[in-house]
Amino acid sequence: MAVAKKMELKESKDENKPVYNILFIIGLCHLLNDSIQSIIPAMFPILEASMGLSFTQLGLIAFALNMVSSVMQPVVGLYTDKKPMPYALPIGLTSSLLGIIGLALSPSFTTILLSVIFIGLGSAIFHPEGSRVAYLAAGSKRGLAQSIYQVGGNTGSASAPLITAFILVPLGQFGAIWFTIIAAIAVAFLIYIAGWYSTRLAFMKESAAKNAKAAVKKGISKPVRNALLIIVFLVFARSWYGSAIGNFYTFYAMEKYGLSISQAQVYIFVFLVMGAVGTFGGGPLADKFGKKNVILYSLLLSAPLSLLLPFVNAFFSYIILSLIGLILMSSFSVTVVYAQELVPGKIGTMSGLTVGLAFGMGAIGSVALGFFIDVFGLSETMIAAAFLPILGILAALLPSDSLLEKWNAE
């Protein structure tokens, strides 16, 4: 009896220890995946100049990428919650590899859209399953684990300005072909991850089955539905503002400060790099101070800075953009963990919903903002977008972390 109890305690302790090698590898794969995605907005100035595309058409390209990803992510997550598919991860990156080849060789707006759909599909498969791997390897450090995973993606996204300055400006559209190497490396890493993931299937199925039965038994209560609705509004505010900066601030900086494409891309690089730092820091902060608090203050503290940004000079824009990226994105990974704990037993579904929703909202935002820029002007649209973080006040209505624990214990 004593030996059996010791073994149970050891297994329990092992389960609570983060598997850091897996977390760092899946974070690296997230970096490679999102580096591939970042090619698309990085190409906007190139495509606008070489093909004469309008801002609306550029918005539609972003819409095609993000909408495919956002629609498919919850579907993939829902399916793999029931039937986990470890080797879907390398298959998804293979789809992205095909999309890169098409993007580099596309002769028209239509073929660009088709290539982007392949990349979006690969991203839709990767994100919920990648988040599940991070969850399984997290142990008791879910906030930290999700931050390690998500910071990889944000770092990959931050590479867009560098891709534009050092690859696409000198090499043009065909320069995207070099990213087939990145895709191939990601596929190799994900084959290794899939092997580890397969060894955890038995534990995952047992745990998921218990949580799923509990979820079916309790159902989704009205307070949970209301909390999910608030999460939707918060993701909307963060994603639309992020879309305004990530997709169109380059043009704003070029127009307002008289900069070249490469010079203007530095602003986006600063915003995205500091966003990656904020994403990494948000998880440990949430583990210590609570997920709700991080979500609330990340948006509220960003609001005055976003309102100030359109009215400062070129130098102070660097400082304010870096602070906005640092603060605003600190809640990105935390939102995923909060949703997963809000509806336990639906790891992939909640990851697909929150991250996929961010892509979807960003997609709609890209089209809407592009249209508003064409109709009302660039400066006017960027000023209007600065009010979006104020919606973060809605986070005050979210259930507290202690209340979530109480619900999950019932």
mmCIF file with all atom_site columns, N, CA, C and O in Angstrom, residues 26 29-31 33-34 37 69-70 73 76-77 88-89 92-93 119-134 146 149-150 152-154 157 332 336 340 347-348 351-352 355-356 359:
data_model
loop_
_atom_site.group_PDB
_atom_site.id
_atom_site.type_symbol
_atom_site.label_atom_id
_atom_site.label_alt_id
_atom_site.label_comp_id
_atom_site.label_asym_id
_atom_site.label_entity_id
_atom_site.label_seq_id
_atom_site.pdbx_PDB_ins_code
_atom_site.Cartn_x
_atom_site.Cartn_y
_atom_site.Cartn_z
_atom_site.occupancy
_atom_site.B_iso_or_equiv
_atom_site.pdbx_formal_charge
_atom_site.auth_seq_id
_atom_site.auth_comp_id
_atom_site.auth_asym_id
_atom_site.auth_atom_id
_atom_site.pdbx_PDB_model_num
ATOM 1   N N  . ILE A 1 26  ? 7.754   23.280 -29.551 1.00 0.00 ? 26  ILE A N  1
ATOM 2   C CA . ILE A 1 26  ? 6.466   23.686 -30.133 1.00 0.00 ? 26  ILE A CA 1
ATOM 3   C C  . ILE A 1 26  ? 6.411   25.207 -30.264 1.00 0.00 ? 26  ILE A C  1
ATOM 4   O O  . ILE A 1 26  ? 5.817   25.746 -31.209 1.00 0.00 ? 26  ILE A O  1
ATOM 5   N N  . CYS A 1 29  ? 8.326   25.919 -33.398 1.00 0.00 ? 29  CYS A N  1
ATOM 6   C CA . CYS A 1 29  ? 7.485   25.603 -34.561 1.00 0.00 ? 29  CYS A CA 1
ATOM 7   C C  . CYS A 1 29  ? 6.429   26.676 -34.783 1.00 0.00 ? 29  CYS A C  1
ATOM 8   O O  . CYS A 1 29  ? 6.100   27.015 -35.929 1.00 0.00 ? 29  CYS A O  1
ATOM 9   N N  . HIS A 1 30  ? 5.895   27.218 -33.684 1.00 0.00 ? 30  HIS A N  1
ATOM 10  C CA . HIS A 1 30  ? 4.941   28.320 -33.797 1.00 0.00 ? 30  HIS A CA 1
ATOM 11  C C  . HIS A 1 30  ? 5.613   29.533 -34.431 1.00 0.00 ? 30  HIS A C  1
ATOM 12  O O  . HIS A 1 30  ? 5.017   30.232 -35.266 1.00 0.00 ? 30  HIS A O  1
ATOM 13  N N  . LEU A 1 31  ? 6.861   29.785 -34.045 1.00 0.00 ? 31  LEU A N  1
ATOM 14  C CA . LEU A 1 31  ? 7.629   30.876 -34.648 1.00 0.00 ? 31  LEU A CA 1
ATOM 15  C C  . LEU A 1 31  ? 7.772   30.663 -36.153 1.00 0.00 ? 31  LEU A C  1
ATOM 16  O O  . LEU A 1 31  ? 7.545   31.578 -36.955 1.00 0.00 ? 31  LEU A O  1
ATOM 17  N N  . ASN A 1 33  ? 5.926   28.726 -38.147 1.00 0.00 ? 33  ASN A N  1
ATOM 18  C CA . ASN A 1 33  ? 4.609   28.791 -38.788 1.00 0.00 ? 33  ASN A CA 1
ATOM 19  C C  . ASN A 1 33  ? 4.177   30.235 -39.012 1.00 0.00 ? 33  ASN A C  1
ATOM 20  O O  . ASN A 1 33  ? 3.726   30.612 -40.101 1.00 0.00 ? 33  ASN A O  1
ATOM 21  N N  . ASP A 1 34  ? 4.313   31.070 -37.979 1.00 0.00 ? 34  ASP A N  1
ATOM 22  C CA . ASP A 1 34  ? 3.847   32.445 -38.098 1.00 0.00 ? 34  ASP A CA 1
ATOM 23  C C  . ASP A 1 34  ? 4.807   33.313 -38.893 1.00 0.00 ? 34  ASP A C  1
ATOM 24  O O  . ASP A 1 34  ? 4.403   34.362 -39.413 1.00 0.00 ? 34  ASP A O  1
ATOM 25  N N  . GLN A 1 37  ? 3.332   32.879 -42.218 1.00 0.00 ? 37  GLN A N  1
ATOM 26  C CA . GLN A 1 37  ? 2.148   33.725 -42.360 1.00 0.00 ? 37  GLN A CA 1
ATOM 27  C C  . GLN A 1 37  ? 2.523   35.191 -42.528 1.00 0.00 ? 37  GLN A C  1
ATOM 28  O O  . GLN A 1 37  ? 1.836   35.939 -43.235 1.00 0.00 ? 37  GLN A O  1
ATOM 29  N N  . SER A 1 69  ? -8.356  30.551 -41.711 1.00 0.00 ? 69  SER A N  1
ATOM 30  C CA . SER A 1 69  ? -7.781  30.086 -40.458 1.00 0.00 ? 69  SER A CA 1
ATOM 31  C C  . SER A 1 69  ? -8.784  30.177 -39.318 1.00 0.00 ? 69  SER A C  1
ATOM 32  O O  . SER A 1 69  ? -8.933  29.248 -38.526 1.00 0.00 ? 69  SER A O  1
ATOM 33  N N  . SER A 1 70  ? -9.515  31.283 -39.224 1.00 0.00 ? 70  SER A N  1
ATOM 34  C CA . SER A 1 70  ? -10.427 31.481 -38.098 1.00 0.00 ? 70  SER A CA 1
ATOM 35  C C  . SER A 1 70  ? -11.623 30.543 -38.159 1.00 0.00 ? 70  SER A C  1
ATOM 36  O O  . SER A 1 70  ? -12.081 30.043 -37.132 1.00 0.00 ? 70  SER A O  1
ATOM 37  N N  . GLN A 1 73  ? -10.167 26.798 -37.475 1.00 0.00 ? 73  GLN A N  1
ATOM 38  C CA . GLN A 1 73  ? -9.537  26.474 -36.190 1.00 0.00 ? 73  GLN A CA 1
ATOM 39  C C  . GLN A 1 73  ? -10.504 25.862 -35.177 1.00 0.00 ? 73  GLN A C  1
ATOM 40  O O  . GLN A 1 73  ? -10.196 24.823 -34.595 1.00 0.00 ? 73  GLN A O  1
ATOM 41  N N  . VAL A 1 76  ? -11.353 22.322 -36.378 1.00 0.00 ? 76  VAL A N  1
ATOM 42  C CA . VAL A 1 76  ? -10.254 21.384 -36.113 1.00 0.00 ? 76  VAL A CA 1
ATOM 43  C C  . VAL A 1 76  ? -10.181 21.064 -34.632 1.00 0.00 ? 76  VAL A C  1
ATOM 44  O O  . VAL A 1 76  ? -10.036 19.904 -34.223 1.00 0.00 ? 76  VAL A O  1
ATOM 45  N N  . GLY A 1 77  ? -10.288 22.091 -33.791 1.00 0.00 ? 77  GLY A N  1
ATOM 46  C CA . GLY A 1 77  ? -10.226 21.888 -32.344 1.00 0.00 ? 77  GLY A CA 1
ATOM 47  C C  . GLY A 1 77  ? -11.344 21.010 -31.829 1.00 0.00 ? 77  GLY A C  1
ATOM 48  O O  . GLY A 1 77  ? -11.120 20.124 -30.990 1.00 0.00 ? 77  GLY A O  1
ATOM 49  N N  . ALA A 1 88  ? -1.439  15.496 -37.630 1.00 0.00 ? 88  ALA A N  1
ATOM 50  C CA . ALA A 1 88  ? -2.050  16.623 -38.344 1.00 0.00 ? 88  ALA A CA 1
ATOM 51  C C  . ALA A 1 88  ? -1.112  17.829 -38.340 1.00 0.00 ? 88  ALA A C  1
ATOM 52  O O  . ALA A 1 88  ? -1.159  18.669 -39.243 1.00 0.00 ? 88  ALA A O  1
ATOM 53  N N  . LEU A 1 89  ? -0.236  17.917 -37.327 1.00 0.00 ? 89  LEU A N  1
ATOM 54  C CA . LEU A 1 89  ? 0.684   19.054 -37.232 1.00 0.00 ? 89  LEU A CA 1
ATOM 55  C C  . LEU A 1 89  ? 1.634   19.147 -38.436 1.00 0.00 ? 89  LEU A C  1
ATOM 56  O O  . LEU A 1 89  ? 1.678   20.187 -39.112 1.00 0.00 ? 89  LEU A O  1
ATOM 57  N N  . GLY A 1 92  ? -0.344  19.933 -41.652 1.00 0.00 ? 92  GLY A N  1
ATOM 58  C CA . GLY A 1 92  ? -0.736  21.333 -41.786 1.00 0.00 ? 92  GLY A CA 1
ATOM 59  C C  . GLY A 1 92  ? 0.379   22.198 -42.338 1.00 0.00 ? 92  GLY A C  1
ATOM 60  O O  . GLY A 1 92  ? 0.163   23.043 -43.216 1.00 0.00 ? 92  GLY A O  1
ATOM 61  N N  . LEU A 1 93  ? 1.600   21.994 -41.834 1.00 0.00 ? 93  LEU A N  1
ATOM 62  C CA . LEU A 1 93  ? 2.730   22.792 -42.335 1.00 0.00 ? 93  LEU A CA 1
ATOM 63  C C  . LEU A 1 93  ? 3.068   22.457 -43.781 1.00 0.00 ? 93  LEU A C  1
ATOM 64  O O  . LEU A 1 93  ? 3.571   23.308 -44.521 1.00 0.00 ? 93  LEU A O  1
ATOM 65  N N  . ILE A 1 119 ? -2.108  28.505 -47.136 1.00 0.00 ? 119 ILE A N  1
ATOM 66  C CA . ILE A 1 119 ? -1.367  28.899 -45.935 1.00 0.00 ? 119 ILE A CA 1
ATOM 67  C C  . ILE A 1 119 ? -2.319  29.024 -44.750 1.00 0.00 ? 119 ILE A C  1
ATOM 68  O O  . ILE A 1 119 ? -2.010  28.596 -43.633 1.00 0.00 ? 119 ILE A O  1
ATOM 69  N N  . GLY A 1 120 ? -3.495  29.592 -44.991 1.00 0.00 ? 120 GLY A N  1
ATOM 70  C CA . GLY A 1 120 ? -4.488  29.717 -43.933 1.00 0.00 ? 120 GLY A CA 1
ATOM 71  C C  . GLY A 1 120 ? -4.962  28.375 -43.416 1.00 0.00 ? 120 GLY A C  1
ATOM 72  O O  . GLY A 1 120 ? -5.152  28.194 -42.201 1.00 0.00 ? 120 GLY A O  1
ATOM 73  N N  . LEU A 1 121 ? -5.115  27.410 -44.312 1.00 0.00 ? 121 LEU A N  1
ATOM 74  C CA . LEU A 1 121 ? -5.530  26.066 -43.913 1.00 0.00 ? 121 LEU A CA 1
ATOM 75  C C  . LEU A 1 121 ? -4.462  25.408 -43.041 1.00 0.00 ? 121 LEU A C  1
ATOM 76  O O  . LEU A 1 121 ? -4.773  24.784 -42.018 1.00 0.00 ? 121 LEU A O  1
ATOM 77  N N  . GLY A 1 122 ? -3.199  25.565 -43.435 1.00 0.00 ? 122 GLY A N  1
ATOM 78  C CA . GLY A 1 122 ? -2.117  25.009 -42.632 1.00 0.00 ? 122 GLY A CA 1
ATOM 79  C C  . GLY A 1 122 ? -2.074  25.613 -41.244 1.00 0.00 ? 122 GLY A C  1
ATOM 80  O O  . GLY A 1 122 ? -1.880  24.909 -40.246 1.00 0.00 ? 122 GLY A O  1
ATOM 81  N N  . SER A 1 123 ? -2.317  26.915 -41.162 1.00 0.00 ? 123 SER A N  1
ATOM 82  C CA . SER A 1 123 ? -2.338  27.589 -39.867 1.00 0.00 ? 123 SER A CA 1
ATOM 83  C C  . SER A 1 123 ? -3.509  27.129 -39.021 1.00 0.00 ? 123 SER A C  1
ATOM 84  O O  . SER A 1 123 ? -3.394  26.950 -37.804 1.00 0.00 ? 123 SER A O  1
ATOM 85  N N  . ALA A 1 124 ? -4.658  26.908 -39.658 1.00 0.00 ? 124 ALA A N  1
ATOM 86  C CA . ALA A 1 124 ? -5.851  26.448 -38.935 1.00 0.00 ? 124 ALA A CA 1
ATOM 87  C C  . ALA A 1 124 ? -5.636  25.085 -38.307 1.00 0.00 ? 124 ALA A C  1
ATOM 88  O O  . ALA A 1 124 ? -6.134  24.809 -37.208 1.00 0.00 ? 124 ALA A O  1
ATOM 89  N N  . ILE A 1 125 ? -4.888  24.225 -38.979 1.00 0.00 ? 125 ILE A N  1
ATOM 90  C CA . ILE A 1 125 ? -4.599  22.900 -38.436 1.00 0.00 ? 125 ILE A CA 1
ATOM 91  C C  . ILE A 1 125 ? -3.557  22.995 -37.320 1.00 0.00 ? 125 ILE A C  1
ATOM 92  O O  . ILE A 1 125 ? -3.672  22.332 -36.287 1.00 0.00 ? 125 ILE A O  1
ATOM 93  N N  . PHE A 1 126 ? -2.551  23.853 -37.527 1.00 0.00 ? 126 PHE A N  1
ATOM 94  C CA . PHE A 1 126 ? -1.456  23.930 -36.566 1.00 0.00 ? 126 PHE A CA 1
ATOM 95  C C  . PHE A 1 126 ? -1.872  24.491 -35.214 1.00 0.00 ? 126 PHE A C  1
ATOM 96  O O  . PHE A 1 126 ? -1.505  23.947 -34.163 1.00 0.00 ? 126 PHE A O  1
ATOM 97  N N  . HIS A 1 127 ? -2.609  25.602 -35.200 1.00 0.00 ? 127 HIS A N  1
ATOM 98  C CA . HIS A 1 127 ? -2.802  26.353 -33.958 1.00 0.00 ? 127 HIS A CA 1
ATOM 99  C C  . HIS A 1 127 ? -3.541  25.597 -32.849 1.00 0.00 ? 127 HIS A C  1
ATOM 100 O O  . HIS A 1 127 ? -3.049  25.556 -31.710 1.00 0.00 ? 127 HIS A O  1
ATOM 101 N N  . PRO A 1 128 ? -4.708  25.005 -33.090 1.00 0.00 ? 128 PRO A N  1
ATOM 102 C CA . PRO A 1 128 ? -5.356  24.302 -31.969 1.00 0.00 ? 128 PRO A CA 1
ATOM 103 C C  . PRO A 1 128 ? -4.576  23.092 -31.488 1.00 0.00 ? 128 PRO A C  1
ATOM 104 O O  . PRO A 1 128 ? -4.514  22.817 -30.276 1.00 0.00 ? 128 PRO A O  1
ATOM 105 N N  . GLU A 1 129 ? -3.944  22.351 -32.414 1.00 0.00 ? 129 GLU A N  1
ATOM 106 C CA . GLU A 1 129 ? -3.166  21.189 -32.005 1.00 0.00 ? 129 GLU A CA 1
ATOM 107 C C  . GLU A 1 129 ? -1.866  21.612 -31.324 1.00 0.00 ? 129 GLU A C  1
ATOM 108 O O  . GLU A 1 129 ? -1.411  20.974 -30.377 1.00 0.00 ? 129 GLU A O  1
ATOM 109 N N  . GLY A 1 130 ? -1.266  22.703 -31.792 1.00 0.00 ? 130 GLY A N  1
ATOM 110 C CA . GLY A 1 130 ? -0.070  23.217 -31.125 1.00 0.00 ? 130 GLY A CA 1
ATOM 111 C C  . GLY A 1 130 ? -0.384  23.689 -29.715 1.00 0.00 ? 130 GLY A C  1
ATOM 112 O O  . GLY A 1 130 ? 0.379   23.446 -28.778 1.00 0.00 ? 130 GLY A O  1
ATOM 113 N N  . SER A 1 131 ? -1.533  24.340 -29.554 1.00 0.00 ? 131 SER A N  1
ATOM 114 C CA . SER A 1 131 ? -1.951  24.788 -28.221 1.00 0.00 ? 131 SER A CA 1
ATOM 115 C C  . SER A 1 131 ? -2.225  23.605 -27.309 1.00 0.00 ? 131 SER A C  1
ATOM 116 O O  . SER A 1 131 ? -1.940  23.647 -26.108 1.00 0.00 ? 131 SER A O  1
ATOM 117 N N  . ARG A 1 132 ? -2.761  22.512 -27.857 1.00 0.00 ? 132 ARG A N  1
ATOM 118 C CA . ARG A 1 132 ? -3.012  21.313 -27.066 1.00 0.00 ? 132 ARG A CA 1
ATOM 119 C C  . ARG A 1 132 ? -1.687  20.697 -26.591 1.00 0.00 ? 132 ARG A C  1
ATOM 120 O O  . ARG A 1 132 ? -1.574  20.253 -25.444 1.00 0.00 ? 132 ARG A O  1
ATOM 121 N N  . VAL A 1 133 ? -0.684  20.675 -27.464 1.00 0.00 ? 133 VAL A N  1
ATOM 122 C CA . VAL A 1 133 ? 0.632   20.172 -27.068 1.00 0.00 ? 133 VAL A CA 1
ATOM 123 C C  . VAL A 1 133 ? 1.185   21.007 -25.912 1.00 0.00 ? 133 VAL A C  1
ATOM 124 O O  . VAL A 1 133 ? 1.706   20.471 -24.929 1.00 0.00 ? 133 VAL A O  1
ATOM 125 N N  . ALA A 1 134 ? 1.044   22.346 -26.009 1.00 0.00 ? 134 ALA A N  1
ATOM 126 C CA . ALA A 1 134 ? 1.507   23.224 -24.931 1.00 0.00 ? 134 ALA A CA 1
ATOM 127 C C  . ALA A 1 134 ? 0.748   22.939 -23.643 1.00 0.00 ? 134 ALA A C  1
ATOM 128 O O  . ALA A 1 134 ? 1.332   22.928 -22.554 1.00 0.00 ? 134 ALA A O  1
ATOM 129 N N  . GLN A 1 146 ? 1.628   28.436 -22.026 1.00 0.00 ? 146 GLN A N  1
ATOM 130 C CA . GLN A 1 146 ? 0.938   29.061 -23.154 1.00 0.00 ? 146 GLN A CA 1
ATOM 131 C C  . GLN A 1 146 ? 1.700   30.287 -23.639 1.00 0.00 ? 146 GLN A C  1
ATOM 132 O O  . GLN A 1 146 ? 1.711   30.580 -24.841 1.00 0.00 ? 146 GLN A O  1
ATOM 133 N N  . TYR A 1 149 ? 4.532   29.084 -25.838 1.00 0.00 ? 149 TYR A N  1
ATOM 134 C CA . TYR A 1 149 ? 3.979   28.705 -27.140 1.00 0.00 ? 149 TYR A CA 1
ATOM 135 C C  . TYR A 1 149 ? 3.598   29.938 -27.964 1.00 0.00 ? 149 TYR A C  1
ATOM 136 O O  . TYR A 1 149 ? 3.971   30.064 -29.137 1.00 0.00 ? 149 TYR A O  1
ATOM 137 N N  . GLN A 1 150 ? 2.865   30.871 -27.356 1.00 0.00 ? 150 GLN A N  1
ATOM 138 C CA . GLN A 1 150 ? 2.356   32.014 -28.102 1.00 0.00 ? 150 GLN A CA 1
ATOM 139 C C  . GLN A 1 150 ? 3.449   33.021 -28.448 1.00 0.00 ? 150 GLN A C  1
ATOM 140 O O  . GLN A 1 150 ? 3.371   33.689 -29.483 1.00 0.00 ? 150 GLN A O  1
ATOM 141 N N  . GLY A 1 152 ? 6.339   32.368 -29.404 1.00 0.00 ? 152 GLY A N  1
ATOM 142 C CA . GLY A 1 152 ? 6.925   31.906 -30.658 1.00 0.00 ? 152 GLY A CA 1
ATOM 143 C C  . GLY A 1 152 ? 6.174   32.452 -31.849 1.00 0.00 ? 152 GLY A C  1
ATOM 144 O O  . GLY A 1 152 ? 6.774   32.962 -32.811 1.00 0.00 ? 152 GLY A O  1
ATOM 145 N N  . GLY A 1 153 ? 4.836   32.389 -31.781 1.00 0.00 ? 153 GLY A N  1
ATOM 146 C CA . GLY A 1 153 ? 4.018   32.919 -32.872 1.00 0.00 ? 153 GLY A CA 1
ATOM 147 C C  . GLY A 1 153 ? 4.178   34.412 -33.039 1.00 0.00 ? 153 GLY A C  1
ATOM 148 O O  . GLY A 1 153 ? 4.309   34.919 -34.162 1.00 0.00 ? 153 GLY A O  1
ATOM 149 N N  . ASN A 1 154 ? 4.183   35.143 -31.922 1.00 0.00 ? 154 ASN A N  1
ATOM 150 C CA . ASN A 1 154 ? 4.321   36.590 -32.007 1.00 0.00 ? 154 ASN A CA 1
ATOM 151 C C  . ASN A 1 154 ? 5.688   37.007 -32.526 1.00 0.00 ? 154 ASN A C  1
ATOM 152 O O  . ASN A 1 154 ? 5.816   37.995 -33.244 1.00 0.00 ? 154 ASN A O  1
ATOM 153 N N  . SER A 1 157 ? 5.565   36.547 -36.197 1.00 0.00 ? 157 SER A N  1
ATOM 154 C CA . SER A 1 157 ? 4.830   37.652 -36.814 1.00 0.00 ? 157 SER A CA 1
ATOM 155 C C  . SER A 1 157 ? 5.679   38.920 -36.860 1.00 0.00 ? 157 SER A C  1
ATOM 156 O O  . SER A 1 157 ? 5.581   39.716 -37.801 1.00 0.00 ? 157 SER A O  1
ATOM 157 N N  . PHE A 1 332 ? -2.670  38.091 -24.598 1.00 0.00 ? 332 PHE A N  1
ATOM 158 C CA . PHE A 1 332 ? -2.989  37.193 -25.705 1.00 0.00 ? 332 PHE A CA 1
ATOM 159 C C  . PHE A 1 332 ? -3.034  35.733 -25.267 1.00 0.00 ? 332 PHE A C  1
ATOM 160 O O  . PHE A 1 332 ? -4.041  35.047 -25.420 1.00 0.00 ? 332 PHE A O  1
ATOM 161 N N  . VAL A 1 336 ? -6.358  32.699 -23.972 1.00 0.00 ? 336 VAL A N  1
ATOM 162 C CA . VAL A 1 336 ? -6.506  31.290 -24.366 1.00 0.00 ? 336 VAL A CA 1
ATOM 163 C C  . VAL A 1 336 ? -6.674  30.405 -23.132 1.00 0.00 ? 336 VAL A C  1
ATOM 164 O O  . VAL A 1 336 ? -7.583  29.570 -23.066 1.00 0.00 ? 336 VAL A O  1
ATOM 165 N N  . GLN A 1 340 ? -9.893  28.149 -21.884 1.00 0.00 ? 340 GLN A N  1
ATOM 166 C CA . GLN A 1 340 ? -9.761  26.708 -21.658 1.00 0.00 ? 340 GLN A CA 1
ATOM 167 C C  . GLN A 1 340 ? -10.255 26.317 -20.269 1.00 0.00 ? 340 GLN A C  1
ATOM 168 O O  . GLN A 1 340 ? -10.858 25.250 -20.096 1.00 0.00 ? 340 GLN A O  1
ATOM 169 N N  . ILE A 1 347 ? -10.103 21.665 -24.776 1.00 0.00 ? 347 ILE A N  1
ATOM 170 C CA . ILE A 1 347 ? -8.836  22.375 -24.952 1.00 0.00 ? 347 ILE A CA 1
ATOM 171 C C  . ILE A 1 347 ? -8.695  22.905 -26.374 1.00 0.00 ? 347 ILE A C  1
ATOM 172 O O  . ILE A 1 347 ? -8.438  24.086 -26.602 1.00 0.00 ? 347 ILE A O  1
ATOM 173 N N  . GLY A 1 348 ? -8.844  22.012 -27.349 1.00 0.00 ? 348 GLY A N  1
ATOM 174 C CA . GLY A 1 348 ? -8.687  22.408 -28.748 1.00 0.00 ? 348 GLY A CA 1
ATOM 175 C C  . GLY A 1 348 ? -9.761  23.360 -29.207 1.00 0.00 ? 348 GLY A C  1
ATOM 176 O O  . GLY A 1 348 ? -9.490  24.315 -29.940 1.00 0.00 ? 348 GLY A O  1
ATOM 177 N N  . SER A 1 351 ? -9.106  26.814 -27.659 1.00 0.00 ? 351 SER A N  1
ATOM 178 C CA . SER A 1 351 ? -7.946  27.409 -28.312 1.00 0.00 ? 351 SER A CA 1
ATOM 179 C C  . SER A 1 351 ? -8.311  27.861 -29.720 1.00 0.00 ? 351 SER A C  1
ATOM 180 O O  . SER A 1 351 ? -7.974  28.973 -30.142 1.00 0.00 ? 351 SER A O  1
ATOM 181 N N  . GLY A 1 352 ? -9.014  26.991 -30.448 1.00 0.00 ? 352 GLY A N  1
ATOM 182 C CA . GLY A 1 352 ? -9.441  27.342 -31.798 1.00 0.00 ? 352 GLY A CA 1
ATOM 183 C C  . GLY A 1 352 ? -10.373 28.534 -31.808 1.00 0.00 ? 352 GLY A C  1
ATOM 184 O O  . GLY A 1 352 ? -10.317 29.383 -32.700 1.00 0.00 ? 352 GLY A O  1
ATOM 185 N N  . VAL A 1 355 ? -8.003  31.861 -30.467 1.00 0.00 ? 355 VAL A N  1
ATOM 186 C CA . VAL A 1 355 ? -6.974  32.226 -31.442 1.00 0.00 ? 355 VAL A CA 1
ATOM 187 C C  . VAL A 1 355 ? -7.585  32.372 -32.824 1.00 0.00 ? 355 VAL A C  1
ATOM 188 O O  . VAL A 1 355 ? -7.286  33.315 -33.566 1.00 0.00 ? 355 VAL A O  1
ATOM 189 N N  . GLY A 1 356 ? -8.479  31.430 -33.182 1.00 0.00 ? 356 GLY A N  1
ATOM 190 C CA . GLY A 1 356 ? -9.158  31.518 -34.470 1.00 0.00 ? 356 GLY A CA 1
ATOM 191 C C  . GLY A 1 356 ? -10.008 32.765 -34.564 1.00 0.00 ? 356 GLY A C  1
ATOM 192 O O  . GLY A 1 356 ? -10.079 33.419 -35.610 1.00 0.00 ? 356 GLY A O  1
ATOM 193 N N  . PHE A 1 359 ? -7.845  35.691 -35.402 1.00 0.00 ? 359 PHE A N  1
ATOM 194 C CA . PHE A 1 359 ? -7.567  35.742 -36.832 1.00 0.00 ? 359 PHE A CA 1
ATOM 195 C C  . PHE A 1 359 ? -8.782  36.233 -37.609 1.00 0.00 ? 359 PHE A C  1
ATOM 196 O O  . PHE A 1 359 ? -8.672  37.047 -38.528 1.00 0.00 ? 359 PHE A O  1
#
